[in-house]
Amino acid sequence: MVPQGTIRTSAPKKEAPRSVALGVTYEGRDPALLERMLPHVDYIEVTPETIAEVKGDQIVLSAEVMSELKNIGKAVKIIVHGVTLSIGSHEGWSPNYFYLLDELLQQIDVAWHSEHLGYTKVDGEHLGIMLAMPKTEQALDLVCERVCAIQERYGLSFLLENIVHVIPDFPGDYSDAAFLNALTQRTGCGLILDIYNLECDAHNHGLNISEFLDELNPTNVRELHVACGVEHNGFLLDVHSQLTRESTVDLAQYAIKELTTNAEVVVYEFMPEAVAGLGHAAIAEELRHLRARFQS
Ligand SMILES: [Fe+2]
């Protein structure tokens, strides 16, 4: 049953319910946490920028964290999730991201890599936040060209994630779902469907999640994200500081069981800064709970 009970049923249904694997974000340098998480997950999602460090006048991947990843790569699959590519900046993406990605891919095998459908800089100035793309034909052309270039460069599956809308959308040519449909149809790239981001958009801007999912072509969805933040001045923030809410897990479970996605994994995301507040035991229990929900 769909949360809020409002979804239409025209989206194609699966022939039989299926389960998916569980993944979790890990940014290295916390072997005690890693040890608590590994029994519950099949995938570890790593962000190159957060495992990077300054060496001389260069930014390089931490040798210590890369060693950790090489070790756990025998037990779980590694997936890469960047945050600073800024694929939607009109003046060009961030070349520095590729230096880190190149270095990482040379050292470990990954199942696929991904980024966010948005931009973090304008005219070379960093915004300090990630903003969603305008859903225009011009923006679609720009992103599609760059997605194709990335796919050609790495020969590896590449996914883009729906991000939260921090500010109201620029009037565009496409709905949110139609933009994603056109993007995947033109490029063949995959999608990460971030369930909590949909909930933030619904809370903050009135996104109708039912209509969104009904319109979305789900076949290119390879990965789902669940997370939870906090509400501040009535605005639901995408800060990944909490354990998941039941509404988020229910909606993710709906997507897995009722839509024809090709999702292989649900990733629980939390920031390294949240670990002290949440505690290792609570994170491990959250993973146990999520695995039971998504593999039932
Ligand atoms: Fe996400």
Short mmCIF file of C-alpha atoms and ligand atoms in Angstrom, two decimals:
data_model
loop_
_atom_site.label_atom_id
_atom_site.label_comp_id
_atom_site.label_asym_id
_atom_site.label_seq_id
_atom_site.Cartn_x
_atom_site.Cartn_y
_atom_site.Cartn_z
CA MET A 1 0.00 0.00 0.00
CA VAL A 2 1.33 3.38 -0.98
CA PRO A 3 2.03 5.87 1.80
CA GLN A 4 -0.77 8.46 1.93
CA GLY A 5 -2.80 6.13 -0.32
CA THR A 6 -2.95 8.56 -3.21
CA ILE A 7 -0.84 6.95 -5.91
CA ARG A 8 -2.45 5.98 -9.16
CA THR A 9 -1.80 2.53 -10.50
CA SER A 10 -1.03 3.13 -14.16
CA ALA A 11 2.71 2.51 -13.62
CA PRO A 12 3.67 -1.00 -14.70
CA LYS A 13 3.66 -3.52 -11.88
CA LYS A 14 6.13 -6.25 -11.17
CA GLU A 15 5.08 -9.81 -11.71
CA ALA A 16 6.29 -10.76 -8.26
CA PRO A 17 7.66 -8.84 -5.28
CA ARG A 18 11.42 -8.80 -5.13
CA SER A 19 13.98 -7.89 -2.55
CA VAL A 20 17.05 -5.74 -2.97
CA ALA A 21 20.42 -5.55 -1.31
CA LEU A 22 21.29 -3.04 1.39
CA GLY A 23 24.11 -0.55 1.27
CA VAL A 24 25.43 2.17 3.52
CA THR A 25 27.62 5.21 3.18
CA TYR A 26 31.09 4.99 4.68
CA GLU A 27 33.68 7.74 4.58
CA GLY A 28 36.57 5.84 6.12
CA ARG A 29 38.69 6.26 9.21
CA ASP A 30 36.21 4.57 11.58
CA PRO A 31 37.04 0.85 11.58
CA ALA A 32 34.93 0.21 14.69
CA LEU A 33 31.83 1.54 12.91
CA LEU A 34 32.72 -0.37 9.76
CA GLU A 35 32.96 -3.59 11.74
CA ARG A 36 29.46 -3.00 13.18
CA MET A 37 27.98 -2.24 9.74
CA LEU A 38 29.54 -4.88 7.50
CA PRO A 39 27.47 -7.87 8.73
CA HIS A 40 24.30 -6.06 7.61
CA VAL A 41 25.21 -4.72 4.16
CA ASP A 42 26.19 -5.90 0.70
CA TYR A 43 27.31 -2.53 -0.68
CA ILE A 44 29.44 0.30 0.64
CA GLU A 45 28.94 3.69 -0.97
CA VAL A 46 31.94 5.98 -0.83
CA THR A 47 32.34 9.64 -1.76
CA PRO A 48 35.77 10.41 -3.27
CA GLU A 49 35.85 13.97 -1.98
CA THR A 50 35.31 12.98 1.65
CA ILE A 51 38.13 10.44 1.60
CA ALA A 52 40.50 12.93 0.02
CA GLU A 53 43.19 14.88 1.83
CA VAL A 54 45.65 17.60 1.03
CA LYS A 55 49.19 16.43 0.28
CA GLY A 56 51.58 19.23 -0.55
CA ASP A 57 49.74 21.34 -3.09
CA GLN A 58 47.56 18.46 -4.27
CA ILE A 59 44.32 16.82 -3.18
CA VAL A 60 44.71 13.05 -3.19
CA LEU A 61 42.78 10.08 -1.89
CA SER A 62 43.74 9.00 1.61
CA ALA A 63 46.03 5.96 1.37
CA GLU A 64 44.65 4.78 4.71
CA VAL A 65 41.03 4.83 3.51
CA MET A 66 41.91 3.28 0.15
CA SER A 67 43.54 0.44 2.04
CA GLU A 68 40.33 0.00 4.06
CA LEU A 69 38.27 -0.07 0.87
CA LYS A 70 40.56 -2.60 -0.78
CA ASN A 71 40.09 -4.89 2.22
CA ILE A 72 36.31 -4.63 2.41
CA GLY A 73 36.02 -4.88 -1.37
CA LYS A 74 36.49 -8.62 -0.91
CA ALA A 75 33.32 -8.84 1.23
CA VAL A 76 31.02 -6.19 -0.27
CA LYS A 77 30.56 -4.30 -3.51
CA ILE A 78 31.84 -0.74 -3.64
CA ILE A 79 29.87 2.03 -5.32
CA VAL A 80 31.07 5.60 -5.80
CA HIS A 81 28.89 8.64 -5.16
CA GLY A 82 30.46 12.03 -5.92
CA VAL A 83 29.29 15.42 -4.69
CA THR A 84 31.39 18.09 -6.42
CA LEU A 85 31.18 17.30 -10.13
CA SER A 86 28.56 20.04 -10.62
CA ILE A 87 27.33 18.45 -13.83
CA GLY A 88 24.78 21.21 -14.35
CA SER A 89 26.99 24.31 -14.18
CA HIS A 90 26.58 26.27 -17.39
CA GLU A 91 30.27 27.16 -17.60
CA GLY A 92 31.46 23.57 -17.21
CA TRP A 93 31.82 20.89 -14.60
CA SER A 94 34.58 20.54 -12.03
CA PRO A 95 37.62 18.83 -13.57
CA ASN A 96 39.08 18.24 -10.11
CA TYR A 97 36.42 15.65 -9.41
CA PHE A 98 37.73 13.51 -12.24
CA TYR A 99 41.26 13.49 -10.83
CA LEU A 100 39.92 11.84 -7.67
CA LEU A 101 37.60 9.50 -9.54
CA ASP A 102 40.40 8.43 -11.89
CA GLU A 103 42.65 7.69 -8.92
CA LEU A 104 39.95 5.73 -7.12
CA LEU A 105 38.97 3.64 -10.15
CA GLN A 106 42.59 2.77 -10.81
CA GLN A 107 42.86 1.21 -7.37
CA ILE A 108 39.58 -0.56 -6.70
CA ASP A 109 36.81 -2.23 -8.66
CA VAL A 110 33.44 -0.54 -8.32
CA ALA A 111 30.00 -1.73 -9.39
CA TRP A 112 29.04 1.72 -10.77
CA HIS A 113 29.49 5.39 -10.04
CA SER A 114 27.05 8.23 -9.58
CA GLU A 115 26.58 11.92 -9.01
CA HIS A 116 23.77 14.42 -8.39
CA LEU A 117 21.55 16.06 -10.96
CA GLY A 118 22.36 19.61 -9.99
CA TYR A 119 25.07 22.23 -9.73
CA THR A 120 27.26 23.57 -6.96
CA LYS A 121 28.90 26.52 -8.71
CA VAL A 122 27.92 29.41 -10.94
CA ASP A 123 30.47 31.38 -12.97
CA GLY A 124 33.20 29.53 -11.10
CA GLU A 125 31.90 30.64 -7.70
CA HIS A 126 31.05 27.86 -5.27
CA LEU A 127 27.53 28.17 -3.90
CA GLY A 128 28.14 26.19 -0.73
CA ILE A 129 24.99 24.25 -1.57
CA MET A 130 23.68 22.07 -4.38
CA LEU A 131 20.82 23.40 -6.49
CA ALA A 132 18.47 21.45 -8.74
CA MET A 133 18.57 21.87 -12.51
CA PRO A 134 16.01 24.01 -14.29
CA LYS A 135 13.87 21.56 -16.28
CA THR A 136 14.44 23.23 -19.62
CA GLU A 137 15.36 21.85 -23.02
CA GLN A 138 18.64 23.77 -22.86
CA ALA A 139 19.55 22.29 -19.47
CA LEU A 140 18.62 18.81 -20.67
CA ASP A 141 20.90 19.15 -23.72
CA LEU A 142 23.76 20.30 -21.51
CA VAL A 143 23.42 17.45 -19.01
CA CYS A 144 22.89 14.77 -21.67
CA GLU A 145 26.06 15.77 -23.51
CA ARG A 146 28.05 15.56 -20.28
CA VAL A 147 26.52 12.26 -19.22
CA CYS A 148 27.46 10.75 -22.58
CA ALA A 149 31.02 12.05 -22.19
CA ILE A 150 31.29 10.49 -18.72
CA GLN A 151 29.94 7.16 -19.92
CA GLU A 152 32.41 7.16 -22.80
CA ARG A 153 35.32 8.14 -20.56
CA TYR A 154 34.82 5.36 -17.98
CA GLY A 155 32.84 2.64 -19.77
CA LEU A 156 31.09 2.07 -16.47
CA SER A 157 27.44 2.45 -15.48
CA PHE A 158 26.76 6.03 -14.41
CA LEU A 159 23.77 7.11 -12.33
CA LEU A 160 22.32 10.51 -11.48
CA GLU A 161 20.30 11.28 -8.36
CA ASN A 162 17.22 13.45 -7.89
CA ILE A 163 18.26 16.13 -5.40
CA VAL A 164 16.16 18.32 -3.12
CA HIS A 165 14.86 21.63 -4.37
CA VAL A 166 16.22 24.19 -1.96
CA ILE A 167 14.57 27.05 -3.84
CA PRO A 168 11.41 26.98 -5.97
CA ASP A 169 11.89 25.58 -9.46
CA PHE A 170 12.62 27.81 -12.45
CA PRO A 171 9.69 27.51 -14.90
CA GLY A 172 10.74 24.80 -17.35
CA ASP A 173 9.67 22.64 -20.27
CA TYR A 174 9.45 19.41 -18.27
CA SER A 175 8.05 18.12 -15.02
CA ASP A 176 10.58 16.61 -12.61
CA ALA A 177 9.75 13.06 -13.73
CA ALA A 178 9.59 13.92 -17.43
CA PHE A 179 13.04 15.51 -17.22
CA LEU A 180 14.46 12.32 -15.71
CA ASN A 181 12.64 10.22 -18.32
CA ALA A 182 14.10 12.27 -21.16
CA LEU A 183 17.57 12.15 -19.59
CA THR A 184 17.60 8.37 -19.28
CA GLN A 185 15.98 7.86 -22.66
CA ARG A 186 18.56 10.04 -24.46
CA THR A 187 21.67 8.80 -22.64
CA GLY A 188 20.87 5.38 -21.22
CA CYS A 189 22.22 6.50 -17.85
CA GLY A 190 20.81 5.08 -14.64
CA LEU A 191 19.01 6.84 -11.81
CA ILE A 192 19.28 6.95 -8.06
CA LEU A 193 15.83 7.56 -6.64
CA ASP A 194 16.36 9.35 -3.34
CA ILE A 195 13.18 8.70 -1.40
CA TYR A 196 13.89 11.17 1.39
CA ASN A 197 14.59 13.91 -1.14
CA LEU A 198 11.12 13.32 -2.58
CA GLU A 199 9.67 13.68 0.91
CA CYS A 200 11.60 16.95 1.40
CA ASP A 201 10.26 18.29 -1.89
CA ALA A 202 6.74 17.28 -0.93
CA HIS A 203 7.05 18.94 2.48
CA ASN A 204 8.79 22.10 1.28
CA HIS A 205 7.35 22.69 -2.16
CA GLY A 206 4.24 20.55 -2.42
CA LEU A 207 5.64 17.91 -4.78
CA ASN A 208 2.97 15.29 -5.39
CA ILE A 209 5.02 12.11 -4.91
CA SER A 210 2.25 9.91 -6.25
CA GLU A 211 2.06 11.82 -9.50
CA PHE A 212 5.85 11.93 -9.73
CA LEU A 213 6.19 8.16 -9.36
CA ASP A 214 3.29 7.56 -11.69
CA GLU A 215 4.98 9.62 -14.41
CA LEU A 216 8.54 8.38 -13.84
CA ASN A 217 9.83 5.62 -16.10
CA PRO A 218 11.27 3.44 -13.33
CA THR A 219 13.25 0.99 -15.44
CA ASN A 220 16.49 2.96 -15.23
CA VAL A 221 16.38 3.24 -11.43
CA ARG A 222 19.32 1.14 -10.23
CA GLU A 223 19.66 2.42 -6.68
CA LEU A 224 17.45 3.94 -3.99
CA HIS A 225 18.48 6.20 -1.12
CA VAL A 226 16.89 6.51 2.30
CA ALA A 227 17.97 9.03 4.91
CA CYS A 228 16.54 11.53 7.36
CA GLY A 229 17.28 15.07 8.42
CA VAL A 230 15.57 17.62 10.62
CA GLU A 231 12.95 20.31 10.22
CA HIS A 232 14.13 23.89 10.68
CA ASN A 233 11.71 26.81 10.59
CA GLY A 234 9.21 24.55 8.85
CA PHE A 235 11.73 23.51 6.16
CA LEU A 236 12.67 19.85 5.97
CA LEU A 237 16.44 19.75 5.57
CA ASP A 238 18.42 17.18 3.62
CA VAL A 239 21.13 16.88 6.26
CA HIS A 240 21.32 13.08 6.76
CA SER A 241 21.71 13.30 10.49
CA GLN A 242 18.99 10.92 11.71
CA LEU A 243 17.73 7.37 11.56
CA THR A 244 15.06 6.86 8.93
CA ARG A 245 11.38 7.57 9.46
CA GLU A 246 8.87 4.82 8.79
CA SER A 247 7.27 6.93 6.04
CA THR A 248 10.55 6.93 4.11
CA VAL A 249 11.03 3.19 4.44
CA ASP A 250 7.39 2.55 3.48
CA LEU A 251 7.77 4.66 0.35
CA ALA A 252 11.04 2.95 -0.60
CA GLN A 253 9.42 -0.43 -0.10
CA TYR A 254 6.55 0.64 -2.31
CA ALA A 255 8.97 1.63 -5.07
CA ILE A 256 10.76 -1.70 -4.84
CA LYS A 257 7.72 -3.89 -4.75
CA GLU A 258 5.28 -2.03 -6.98
CA LEU A 259 7.31 -0.22 -9.63
CA THR A 260 9.31 -1.85 -12.40
CA THR A 261 12.62 -0.47 -11.26
CA ASN A 262 15.88 -2.31 -11.76
CA ALA A 263 17.01 -1.27 -8.29
CA GLU A 264 19.73 -3.53 -6.95
CA VAL A 265 20.36 -1.77 -3.68
CA VAL A 266 18.90 0.64 -1.14
CA VAL A 267 21.56 2.78 0.48
CA TYR A 268 21.08 4.28 3.95
CA GLU A 269 22.90 7.61 3.98
CA PHE A 270 24.23 9.47 6.98
CA MET A 271 26.96 12.06 7.39
CA PRO A 272 30.15 11.20 9.28
CA GLU A 273 29.31 14.14 11.57
CA ALA A 274 26.13 12.32 12.65
CA VAL A 275 27.91 9.19 13.89
CA ALA A 276 28.70 10.48 17.39
CA GLY A 277 25.09 11.51 17.98
CA LEU A 278 23.54 8.37 16.53
CA GLY A 279 26.02 5.88 18.00
CA HIS A 280 27.46 2.75 16.43
CA ALA A 281 24.89 0.44 18.02
CA ALA A 282 21.92 2.45 16.73
CA ILE A 283 23.37 2.57 13.21
CA ALA A 284 23.92 -1.19 13.23
CA GLU A 285 20.36 -1.73 14.49
CA GLU A 286 19.04 0.59 11.78
CA LEU A 287 20.80 -1.48 9.12
CA ARG A 288 19.45 -4.71 10.58
CA HIS A 289 15.95 -3.21 10.52
CA LEU A 290 16.28 -1.90 6.97
CA ARG A 291 17.65 -5.18 5.66
CA ALA A 292 14.71 -7.02 7.16
CA ARG A 293 12.29 -4.56 5.54
CA PHE A 294 13.86 -4.63 2.09
CA GLN A 295 14.59 -8.30 1.93
CA SER A 296 11.19 -9.45 3.13
FE FE B 1 20.87 10.61 -1.75
#
